[in-house]
Coordinates of C-alpha atoms and ligand atoms in Angstrom, one line a residue:
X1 CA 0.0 0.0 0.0
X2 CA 1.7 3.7 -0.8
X3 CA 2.4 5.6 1.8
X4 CA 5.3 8.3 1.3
X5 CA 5.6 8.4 5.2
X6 CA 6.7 4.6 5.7
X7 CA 9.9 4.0 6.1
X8 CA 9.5 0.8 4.1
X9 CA 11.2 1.3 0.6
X10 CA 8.2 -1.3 -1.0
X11 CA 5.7 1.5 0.5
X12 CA 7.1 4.6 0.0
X13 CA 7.8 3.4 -3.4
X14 CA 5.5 1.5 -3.8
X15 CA 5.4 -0.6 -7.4
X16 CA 1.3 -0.9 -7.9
X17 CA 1.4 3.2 -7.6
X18 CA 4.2 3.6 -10.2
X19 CA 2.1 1.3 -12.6
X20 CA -1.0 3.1 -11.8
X21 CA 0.8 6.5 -12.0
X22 CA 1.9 5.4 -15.4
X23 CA -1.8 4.0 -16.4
X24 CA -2.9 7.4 -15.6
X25 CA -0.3 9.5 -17.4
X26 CA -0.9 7.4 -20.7
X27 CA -4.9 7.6 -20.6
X28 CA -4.2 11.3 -20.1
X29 CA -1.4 12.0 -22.1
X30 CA -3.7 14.2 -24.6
X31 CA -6.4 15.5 -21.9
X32 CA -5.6 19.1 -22.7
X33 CA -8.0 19.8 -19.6
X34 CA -6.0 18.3 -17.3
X35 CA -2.5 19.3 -18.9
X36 CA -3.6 23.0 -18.7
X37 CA -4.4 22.2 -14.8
X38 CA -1.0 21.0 -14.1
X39 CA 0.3 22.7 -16.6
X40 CA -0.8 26.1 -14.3
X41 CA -0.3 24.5 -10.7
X42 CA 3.5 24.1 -12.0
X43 CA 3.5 27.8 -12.8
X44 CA 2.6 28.3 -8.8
X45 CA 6.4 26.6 -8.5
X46 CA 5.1 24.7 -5.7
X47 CA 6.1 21.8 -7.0
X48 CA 4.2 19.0 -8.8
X49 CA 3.1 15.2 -7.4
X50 CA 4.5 12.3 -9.1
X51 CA 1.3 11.8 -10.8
X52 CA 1.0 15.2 -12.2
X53 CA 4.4 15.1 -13.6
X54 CA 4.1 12.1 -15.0
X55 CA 1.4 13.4 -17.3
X56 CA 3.3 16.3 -18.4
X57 CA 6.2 13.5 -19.2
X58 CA 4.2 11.5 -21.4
X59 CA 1.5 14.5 -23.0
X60 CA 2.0 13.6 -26.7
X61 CA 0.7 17.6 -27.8
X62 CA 3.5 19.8 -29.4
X63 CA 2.4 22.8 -28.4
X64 CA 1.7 21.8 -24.6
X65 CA 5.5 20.1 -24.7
X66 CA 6.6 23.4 -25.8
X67 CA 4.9 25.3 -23.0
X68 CA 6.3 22.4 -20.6
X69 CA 10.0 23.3 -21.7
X70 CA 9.4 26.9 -21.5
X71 CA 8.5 27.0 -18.1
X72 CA 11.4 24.6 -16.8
X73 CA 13.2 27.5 -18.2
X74 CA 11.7 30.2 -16.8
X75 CA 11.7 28.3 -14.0
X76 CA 15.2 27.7 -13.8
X77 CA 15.7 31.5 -14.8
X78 CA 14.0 32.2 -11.5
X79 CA 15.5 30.2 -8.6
X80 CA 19.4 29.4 -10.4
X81 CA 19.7 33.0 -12.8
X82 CA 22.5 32.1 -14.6
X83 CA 24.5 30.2 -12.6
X84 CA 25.9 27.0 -13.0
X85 CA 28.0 25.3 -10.1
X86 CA 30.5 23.4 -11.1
X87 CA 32.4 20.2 -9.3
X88 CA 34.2 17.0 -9.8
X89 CA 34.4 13.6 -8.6
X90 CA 37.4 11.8 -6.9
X91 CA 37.5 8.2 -7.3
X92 CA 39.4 6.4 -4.4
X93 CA 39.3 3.4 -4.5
X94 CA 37.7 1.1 -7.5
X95 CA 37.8 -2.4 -5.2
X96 CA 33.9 -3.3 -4.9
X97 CA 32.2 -6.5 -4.0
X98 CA 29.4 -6.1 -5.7
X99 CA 27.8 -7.4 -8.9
X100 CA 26.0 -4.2 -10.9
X101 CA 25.8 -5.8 -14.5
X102 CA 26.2 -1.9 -15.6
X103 CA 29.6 -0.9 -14.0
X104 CA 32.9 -2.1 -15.3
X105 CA 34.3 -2.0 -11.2
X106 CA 31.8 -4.9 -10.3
X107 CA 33.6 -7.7 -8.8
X108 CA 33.5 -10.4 -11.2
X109 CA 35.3 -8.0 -13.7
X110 CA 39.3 -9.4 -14.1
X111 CA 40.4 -7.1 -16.9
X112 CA 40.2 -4.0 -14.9
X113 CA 43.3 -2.9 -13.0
X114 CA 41.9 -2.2 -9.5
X115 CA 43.1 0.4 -7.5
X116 CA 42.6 1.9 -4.1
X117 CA 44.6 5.3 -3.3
X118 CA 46.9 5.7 -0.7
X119 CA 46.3 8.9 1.8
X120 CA 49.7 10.5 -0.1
X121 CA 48.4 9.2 -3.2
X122 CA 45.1 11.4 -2.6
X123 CA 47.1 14.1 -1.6
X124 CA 48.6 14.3 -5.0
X125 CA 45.4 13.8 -6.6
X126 CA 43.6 16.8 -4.5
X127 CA 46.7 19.1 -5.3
X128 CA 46.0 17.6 -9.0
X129 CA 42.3 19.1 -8.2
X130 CA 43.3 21.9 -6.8
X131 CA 44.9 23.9 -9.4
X132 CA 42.5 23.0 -11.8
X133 CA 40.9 25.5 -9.7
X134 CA 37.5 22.9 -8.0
X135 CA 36.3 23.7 -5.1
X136 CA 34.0 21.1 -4.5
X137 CA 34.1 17.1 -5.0
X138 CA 32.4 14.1 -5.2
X139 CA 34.2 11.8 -3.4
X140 CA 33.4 8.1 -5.0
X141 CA 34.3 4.5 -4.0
X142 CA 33.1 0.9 -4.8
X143 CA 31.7 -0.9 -1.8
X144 CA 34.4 -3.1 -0.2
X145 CA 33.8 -3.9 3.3
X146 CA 37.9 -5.1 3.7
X147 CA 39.6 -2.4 1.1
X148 CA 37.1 0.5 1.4
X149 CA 36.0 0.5 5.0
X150 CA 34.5 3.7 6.7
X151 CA 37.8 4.1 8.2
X152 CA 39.3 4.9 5.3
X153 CA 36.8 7.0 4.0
X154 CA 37.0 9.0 6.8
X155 CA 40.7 9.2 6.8
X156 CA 40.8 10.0 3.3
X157 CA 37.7 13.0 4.1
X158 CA 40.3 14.2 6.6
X159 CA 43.5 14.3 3.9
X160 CA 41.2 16.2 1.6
X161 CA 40.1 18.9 3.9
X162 CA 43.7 19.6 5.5
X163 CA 45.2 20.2 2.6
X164 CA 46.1 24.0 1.4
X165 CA 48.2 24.0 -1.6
X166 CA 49.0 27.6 -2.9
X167 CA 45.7 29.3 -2.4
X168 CA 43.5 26.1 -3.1
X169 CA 41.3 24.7 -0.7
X170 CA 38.5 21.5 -1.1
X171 CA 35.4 23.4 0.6
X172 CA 33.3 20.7 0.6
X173 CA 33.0 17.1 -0.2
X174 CA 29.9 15.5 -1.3
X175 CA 30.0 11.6 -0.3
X176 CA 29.0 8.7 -3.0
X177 CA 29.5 5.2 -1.0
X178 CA 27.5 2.7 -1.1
X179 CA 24.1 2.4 1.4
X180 CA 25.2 2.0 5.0
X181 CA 24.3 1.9 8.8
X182 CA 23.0 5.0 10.7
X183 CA 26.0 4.9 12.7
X184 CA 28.5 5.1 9.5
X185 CA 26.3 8.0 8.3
X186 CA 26.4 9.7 11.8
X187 CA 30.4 9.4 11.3
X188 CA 30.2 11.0 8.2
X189 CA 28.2 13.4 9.6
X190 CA 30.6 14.5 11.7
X191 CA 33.6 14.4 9.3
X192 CA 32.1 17.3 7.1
X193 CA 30.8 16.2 4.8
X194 CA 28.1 18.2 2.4
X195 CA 26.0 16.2 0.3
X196 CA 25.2 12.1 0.5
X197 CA 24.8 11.1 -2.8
X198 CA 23.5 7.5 -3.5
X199 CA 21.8 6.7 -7.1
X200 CA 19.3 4.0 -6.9
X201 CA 20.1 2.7 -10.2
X202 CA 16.7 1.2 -11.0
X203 CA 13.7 1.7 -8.6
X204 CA 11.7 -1.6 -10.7
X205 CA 13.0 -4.2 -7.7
X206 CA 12.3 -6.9 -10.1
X207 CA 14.9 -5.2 -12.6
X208 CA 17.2 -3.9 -9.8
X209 CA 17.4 -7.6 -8.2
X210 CA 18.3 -8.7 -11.4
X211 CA 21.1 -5.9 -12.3
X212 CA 22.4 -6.3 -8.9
X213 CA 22.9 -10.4 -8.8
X214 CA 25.5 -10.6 -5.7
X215 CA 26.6 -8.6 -3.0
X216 CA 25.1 -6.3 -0.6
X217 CA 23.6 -4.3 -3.3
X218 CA 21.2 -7.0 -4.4
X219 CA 19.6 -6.2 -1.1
X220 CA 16.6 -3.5 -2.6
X221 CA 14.6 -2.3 0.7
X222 CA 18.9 -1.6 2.6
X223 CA 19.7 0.5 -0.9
X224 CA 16.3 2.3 -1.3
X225 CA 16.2 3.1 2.5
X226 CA 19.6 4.4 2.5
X227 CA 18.5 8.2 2.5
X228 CA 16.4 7.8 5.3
X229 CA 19.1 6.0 7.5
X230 CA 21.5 8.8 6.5
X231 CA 19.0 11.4 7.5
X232 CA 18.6 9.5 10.6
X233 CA 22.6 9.7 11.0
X234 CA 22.2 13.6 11.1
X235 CA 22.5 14.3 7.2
X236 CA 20.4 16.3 6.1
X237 CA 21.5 17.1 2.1
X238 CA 20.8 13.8 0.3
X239 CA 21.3 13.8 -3.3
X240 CA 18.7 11.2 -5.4
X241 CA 19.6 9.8 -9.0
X242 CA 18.7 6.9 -11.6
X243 CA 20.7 5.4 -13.9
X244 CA 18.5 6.1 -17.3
X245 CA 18.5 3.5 -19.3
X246 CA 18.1 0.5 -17.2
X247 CA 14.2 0.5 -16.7
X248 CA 11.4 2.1 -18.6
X249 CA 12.5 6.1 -18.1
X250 CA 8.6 6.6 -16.9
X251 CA 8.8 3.9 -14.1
X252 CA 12.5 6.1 -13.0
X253 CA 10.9 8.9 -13.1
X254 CA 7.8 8.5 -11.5
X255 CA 9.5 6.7 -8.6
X256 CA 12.0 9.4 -7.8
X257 CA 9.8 11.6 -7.6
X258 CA 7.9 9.5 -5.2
X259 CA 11.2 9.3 -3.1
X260 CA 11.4 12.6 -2.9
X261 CA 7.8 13.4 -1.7
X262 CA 8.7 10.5 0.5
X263 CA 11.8 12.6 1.8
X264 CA 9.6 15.3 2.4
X265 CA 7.2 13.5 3.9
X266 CA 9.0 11.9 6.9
X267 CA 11.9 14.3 7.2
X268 CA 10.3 17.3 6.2
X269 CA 13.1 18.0 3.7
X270 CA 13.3 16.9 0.2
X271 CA 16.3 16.3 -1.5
X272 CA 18.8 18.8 -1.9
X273 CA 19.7 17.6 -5.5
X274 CA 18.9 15.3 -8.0
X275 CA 21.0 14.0 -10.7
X276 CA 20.2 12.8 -14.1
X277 CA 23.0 10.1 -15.5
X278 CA 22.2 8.0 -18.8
X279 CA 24.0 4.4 -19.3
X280 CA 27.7 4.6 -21.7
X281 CA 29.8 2.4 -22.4
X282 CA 32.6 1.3 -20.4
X283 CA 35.3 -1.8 -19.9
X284 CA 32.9 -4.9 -20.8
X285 CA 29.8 -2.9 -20.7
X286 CA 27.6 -2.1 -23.7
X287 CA 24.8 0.0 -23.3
X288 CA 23.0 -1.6 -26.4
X289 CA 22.6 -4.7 -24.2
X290 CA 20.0 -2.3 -22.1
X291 CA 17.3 -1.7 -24.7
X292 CA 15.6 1.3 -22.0
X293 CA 17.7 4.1 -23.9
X294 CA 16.7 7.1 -24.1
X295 CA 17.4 9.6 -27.1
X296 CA 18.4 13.8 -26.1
X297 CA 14.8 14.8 -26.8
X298 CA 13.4 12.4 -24.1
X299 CA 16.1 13.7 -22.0
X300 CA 16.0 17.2 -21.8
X301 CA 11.8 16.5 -21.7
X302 CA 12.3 14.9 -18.6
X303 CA 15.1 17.4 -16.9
X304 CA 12.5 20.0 -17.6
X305 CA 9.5 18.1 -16.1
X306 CA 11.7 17.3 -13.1
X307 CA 12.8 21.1 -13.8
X308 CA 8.8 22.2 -13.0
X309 CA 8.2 18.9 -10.5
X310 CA 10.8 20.1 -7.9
X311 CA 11.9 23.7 -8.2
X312 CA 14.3 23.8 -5.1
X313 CA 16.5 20.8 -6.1
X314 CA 19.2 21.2 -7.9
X315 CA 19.5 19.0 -11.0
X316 CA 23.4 17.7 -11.8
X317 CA 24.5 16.6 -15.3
X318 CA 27.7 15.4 -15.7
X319 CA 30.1 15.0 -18.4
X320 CA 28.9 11.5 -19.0
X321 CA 26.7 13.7 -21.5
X322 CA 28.7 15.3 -24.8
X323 CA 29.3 19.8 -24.6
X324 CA 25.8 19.9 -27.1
X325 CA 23.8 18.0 -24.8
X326 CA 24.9 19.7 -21.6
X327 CA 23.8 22.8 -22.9
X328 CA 20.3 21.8 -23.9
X329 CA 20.0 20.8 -20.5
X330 CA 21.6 23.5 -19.2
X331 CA 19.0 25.7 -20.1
X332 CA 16.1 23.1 -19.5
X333 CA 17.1 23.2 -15.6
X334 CA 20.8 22.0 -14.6
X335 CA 22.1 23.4 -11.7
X336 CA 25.2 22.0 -11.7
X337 CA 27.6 20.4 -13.5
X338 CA 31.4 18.1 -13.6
X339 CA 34.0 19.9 -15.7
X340 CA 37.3 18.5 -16.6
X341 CA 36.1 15.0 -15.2
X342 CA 38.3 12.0 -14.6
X343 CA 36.4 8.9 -13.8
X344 CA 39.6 6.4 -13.4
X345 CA 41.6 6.1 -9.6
X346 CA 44.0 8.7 -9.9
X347 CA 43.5 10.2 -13.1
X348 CA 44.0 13.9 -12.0
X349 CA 47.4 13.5 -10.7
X350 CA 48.7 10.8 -13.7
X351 CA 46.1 11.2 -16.8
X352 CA 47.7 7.9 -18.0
X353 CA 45.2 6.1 -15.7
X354 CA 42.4 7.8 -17.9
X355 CA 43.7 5.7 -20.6
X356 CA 43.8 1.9 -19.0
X357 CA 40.8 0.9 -19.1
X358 CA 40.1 1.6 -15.1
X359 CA 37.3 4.6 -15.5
X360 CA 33.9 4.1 -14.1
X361 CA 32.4 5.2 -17.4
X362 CA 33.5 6.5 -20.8
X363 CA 33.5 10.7 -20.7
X364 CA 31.8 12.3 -23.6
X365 CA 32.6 15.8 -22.6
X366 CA 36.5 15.5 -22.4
X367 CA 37.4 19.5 -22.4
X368 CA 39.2 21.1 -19.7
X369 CA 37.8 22.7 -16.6
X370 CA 39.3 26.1 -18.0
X371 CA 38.0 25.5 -21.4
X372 CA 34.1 24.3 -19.5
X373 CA 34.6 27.7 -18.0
X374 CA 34.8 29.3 -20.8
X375 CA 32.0 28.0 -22.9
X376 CA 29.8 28.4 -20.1
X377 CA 30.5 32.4 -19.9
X378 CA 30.0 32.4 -23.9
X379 CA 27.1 30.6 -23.6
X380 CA 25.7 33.8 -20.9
X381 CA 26.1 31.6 -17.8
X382 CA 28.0 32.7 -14.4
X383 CA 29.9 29.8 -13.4
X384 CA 30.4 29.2 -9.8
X385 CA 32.7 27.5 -7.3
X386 CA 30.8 28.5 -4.4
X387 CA 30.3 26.1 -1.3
X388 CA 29.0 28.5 1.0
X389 CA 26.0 27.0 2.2
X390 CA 27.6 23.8 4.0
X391 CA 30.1 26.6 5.8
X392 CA 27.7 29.0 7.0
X393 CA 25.3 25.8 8.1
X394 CA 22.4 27.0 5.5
X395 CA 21.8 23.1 5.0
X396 CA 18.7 20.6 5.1
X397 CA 15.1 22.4 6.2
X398 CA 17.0 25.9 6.7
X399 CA 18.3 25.6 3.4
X400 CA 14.5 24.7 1.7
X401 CA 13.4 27.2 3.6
X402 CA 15.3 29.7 2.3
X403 CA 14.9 28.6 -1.3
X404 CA 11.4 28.7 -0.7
X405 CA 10.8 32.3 -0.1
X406 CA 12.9 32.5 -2.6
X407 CA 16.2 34.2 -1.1
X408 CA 18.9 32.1 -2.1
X409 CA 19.4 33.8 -5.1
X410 CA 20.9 36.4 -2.4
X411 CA 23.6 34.2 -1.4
X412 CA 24.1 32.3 -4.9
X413 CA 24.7 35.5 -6.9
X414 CA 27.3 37.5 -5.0
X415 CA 29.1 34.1 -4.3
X416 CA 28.8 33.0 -7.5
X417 CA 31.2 36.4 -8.6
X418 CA 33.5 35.7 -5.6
X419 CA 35.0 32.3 -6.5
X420 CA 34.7 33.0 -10.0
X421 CA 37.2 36.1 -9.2
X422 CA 39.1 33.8 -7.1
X423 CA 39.5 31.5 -9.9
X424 CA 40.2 34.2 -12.6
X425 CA 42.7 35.2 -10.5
X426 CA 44.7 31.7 -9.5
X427 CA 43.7 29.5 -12.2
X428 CA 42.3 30.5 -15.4
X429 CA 44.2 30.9 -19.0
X430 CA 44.8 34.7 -20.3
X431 CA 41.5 34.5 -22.6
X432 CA 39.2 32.9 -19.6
X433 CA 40.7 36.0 -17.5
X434 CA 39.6 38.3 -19.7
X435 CA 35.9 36.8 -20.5
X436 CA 35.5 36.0 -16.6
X437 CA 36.4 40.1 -15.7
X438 CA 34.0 41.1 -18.1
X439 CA 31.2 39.1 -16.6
X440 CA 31.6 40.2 -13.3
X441 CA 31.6 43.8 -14.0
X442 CA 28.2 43.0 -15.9
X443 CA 26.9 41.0 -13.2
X444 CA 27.6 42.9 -10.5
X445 CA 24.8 45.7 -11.2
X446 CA 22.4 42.2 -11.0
X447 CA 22.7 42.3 -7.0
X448 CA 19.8 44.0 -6.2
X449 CA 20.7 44.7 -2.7
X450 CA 22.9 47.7 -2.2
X451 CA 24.8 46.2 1.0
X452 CA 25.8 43.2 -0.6
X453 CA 26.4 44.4 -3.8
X454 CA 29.1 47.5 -1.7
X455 CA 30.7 44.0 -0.1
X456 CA 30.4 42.1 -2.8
X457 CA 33.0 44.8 -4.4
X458 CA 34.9 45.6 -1.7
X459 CA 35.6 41.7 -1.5
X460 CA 36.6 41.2 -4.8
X461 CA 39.5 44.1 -4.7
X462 CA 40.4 42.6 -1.7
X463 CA 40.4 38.8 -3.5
X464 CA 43.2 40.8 -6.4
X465 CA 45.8 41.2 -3.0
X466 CA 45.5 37.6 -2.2
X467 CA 42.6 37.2 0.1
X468 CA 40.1 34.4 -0.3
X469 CA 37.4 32.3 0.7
X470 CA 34.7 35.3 1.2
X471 CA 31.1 34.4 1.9
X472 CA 27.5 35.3 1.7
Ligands
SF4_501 FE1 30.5 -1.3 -7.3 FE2 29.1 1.0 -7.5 FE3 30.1 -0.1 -9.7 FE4 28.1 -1.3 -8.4 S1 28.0 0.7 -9.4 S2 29.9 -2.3 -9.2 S3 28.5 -0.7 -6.3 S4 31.3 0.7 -8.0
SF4_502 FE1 25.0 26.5 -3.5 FE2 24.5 27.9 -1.2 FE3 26.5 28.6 -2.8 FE4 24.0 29.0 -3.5 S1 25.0 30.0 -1.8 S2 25.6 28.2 -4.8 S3 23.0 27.2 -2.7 S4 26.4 26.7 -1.7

């Protein structure tokens, strides 16, 4: 029986709901009535319910599909202006004992050389990371209970943060490891950390048991209850995702928006972000063998109808996607996005490891951070390094609340021109410098309020003499 405040993954997502969600959406999927209902609750940008959206995903009418994009956009316009955050991940440790049919690192895979980072190892790779000018990581690791315990995640959580290298700093760390106890999640808690991030994969448990065969991932109610253990273990930014391509995109879609009302439902907090990756190819794995792919127009339709569904979360694209379909989706309702990417154990520091076979997943968009950075401001978007939330403790319910009324675009905005200054002024190429200045003396008259847009000057002369890490 579906009930988003059960703590029991089979409830909260529960699968007779999905298929009747989906029922629903097809038998209305030209009821221009109810279309031009949802189609104006969406423009309240109080969010939609998994049933709602779920009809604007599958309405077959051009012109409503237009409207549909052109809100996500407007939306979009309205809570993330033209900013675009931007991160990367760091892959520790590529030792898992699990079996995902998808990934090249699961455990029956020989061919792979596996790899798990020393703490001086990550050191090199975060100074690697460093002056390419991020900010902000994803920390990744398989799920290996004797080679990647918590310990060392926390250890290596610890390396990260300490070190300063010229006038670089890691400000925050967003945490992908596999679904764990309350107790690991209160630890990581309490090392720092920003965001938990844990994709489902496949919320079909029929599908996922199959795609998981062995290991402790096979288990579907410990992996789909993760987020609420980890917001039981004090985290309160939890960051939702499918893998598109796996299952039917309408079942993945339906059911994370169902988690997410779920989120919000027992925790009061929905999730902070949502990310959208889509199955490529990798050592051994062929994403023609999964025959749930999705083409770029299905894909940007259903960024913008999560875009419209859930106006507070940010949405994360990564550079599993090529540099022309990144900004379709930019403008459909991205948030955030990787830049400069390496998706192999110790690729920043040595790209060689790029190149044997050992990433995660094949990169389409292969450009450098500086060169991201630079298309981005061509394209008439503000990129951003900022990670001031998690410092100034604007996370979880305070953080939604703020969004809510609207406000963040306060904070976003001014530090949005602060670390791109900072990184204009320690990292970026001669041309990047020169675009990037140019922006920010635009931008700046966009701070509406006169206070912060006096500091907001002030601090940027004072980031030219060598001061950083300023905050709204
Ligand atoms: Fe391991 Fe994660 Fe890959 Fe599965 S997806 S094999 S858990 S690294
Ligand atoms: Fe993200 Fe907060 Fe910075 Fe805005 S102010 S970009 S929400 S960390």
């Amino acid at each position: 029986m579906y009930n988003p405040k059960s703590h029991k993954a089979e409830e909260f997502i529960d699968h007779n709901e999905v298929l009747e969600t989906l029922k629903f959406a097809d038998k209305n999927k030209s009821n221009i009535k109810l279309i031009d209902e949802i189609i104006a609750k969406a423009k309240l940008e109080k969010g939609l319910t998994h049933r709602e959206a779920a009809v604007l995903l599958t309405c077959n009418i051009k012109e409503k599909n237009d409207e549909i994009l052109s809100l996500a956009k407007k939306i979009k316009e309205k809570y993330y202006g033209n900013r675009i955050v931007l991160f990367a991940p760091l892959y520790i440790s590529n030792y898992c004992v699990n079996g995902c049919v998808y990934c090249p690192y699961h455990s029956k895979n020989t061919t792979i050389p596996r790899k798990k980072m020393t703490q001086e190892e990550i050191k090199k790779e975060v100074i690697a990371l460093q002056d390419m000018g991020h900010k902000r990581i994803a920390l990744e690791t398989g799920e290996d209970p004797v080679n990647n315990p918590i310990e060392y995640v926390l250890e290596s959580i610890k390396t990260i943060y300490s070190i300063k290298h010229k006038n670089g700093a890691i400000r925050r760390i967003n945490v992908n490891i596999a679904a764990t106890t309350v107790e690991n999640y209160k630890k990581l808690h309490e090392a720092g950390i920003g965001t938990y991030v844990l994709f489902q994969e496949t919320y079909n448990k029929e599908s996922y048991e199959k795609l998981h065969p062995t290991g402790p991932k096979h288990n579907y109610a410990y992996h789909t209850e993760a987020m609420d253990r980890a917001m039981q273990g004090g985290i309160d930014d939890v960051s939702l995702g499918v893998l598109f391509g796996l299952e039917s995109y309408l079942y993945e879609f339906s059911a994370l928006l169902m988690h997410a009302e779920h989120l919000e439902a027992a925790y009061g907090v929905g999730p902070h972000a949502i990310s959208v990756p889509r199955i490529k190819p990798a050592d051994g794995i062929d994403p023609d063998t999964f025959d749930n792919g999705i083409d770029d127009e299905t894909f940007c339709k259903i960024v913008a109808c999560i875009r419209v569904a859930v106006p507070y979360t940010g949405l994360i694209i990564s550079t599993r996607e090529s540099a022309s379909c990144r900004e379709k989706l930019l403008a459909l309702g991205v948030s955030q996005m990787s830049g400069g990417s390496k998706t192999s154990v110790g690729g920043y520091d040595n790209p060689s490891e790029e190149d044997k076979e050992s990433a995660q997943f094949e990169v389409s968009d292969r450009r450098t951070l500086d060169e991201v950075v630079n298309w981005l401001m061509k394209l008439g978007y503000l990129p951003s390094f900022c990670t001031a939330c998690y410092g100034s403790g604007r996370t979880g319910d305070r953080f939604m609340e703020i969004c809510k009324k609207q406000q963040i675009h306060n904070f976003c905005h001014p530090n949005a021109l602060l670390t791109l200054k900072e990184y204009l002024v320690d990292y970026a190429s001669p041309l990047t410098k020169l675009t990037g200045e140019e922006l920010i003396k635009t931008e700046i008259d966009n701070i509406q309020d006169e206070n912060i847009r006096k500091i907001t000057v002030e601090n940027l002369s004072k980031i030219e003499t060598g001061a950083r890490n300023f905050k709204f």
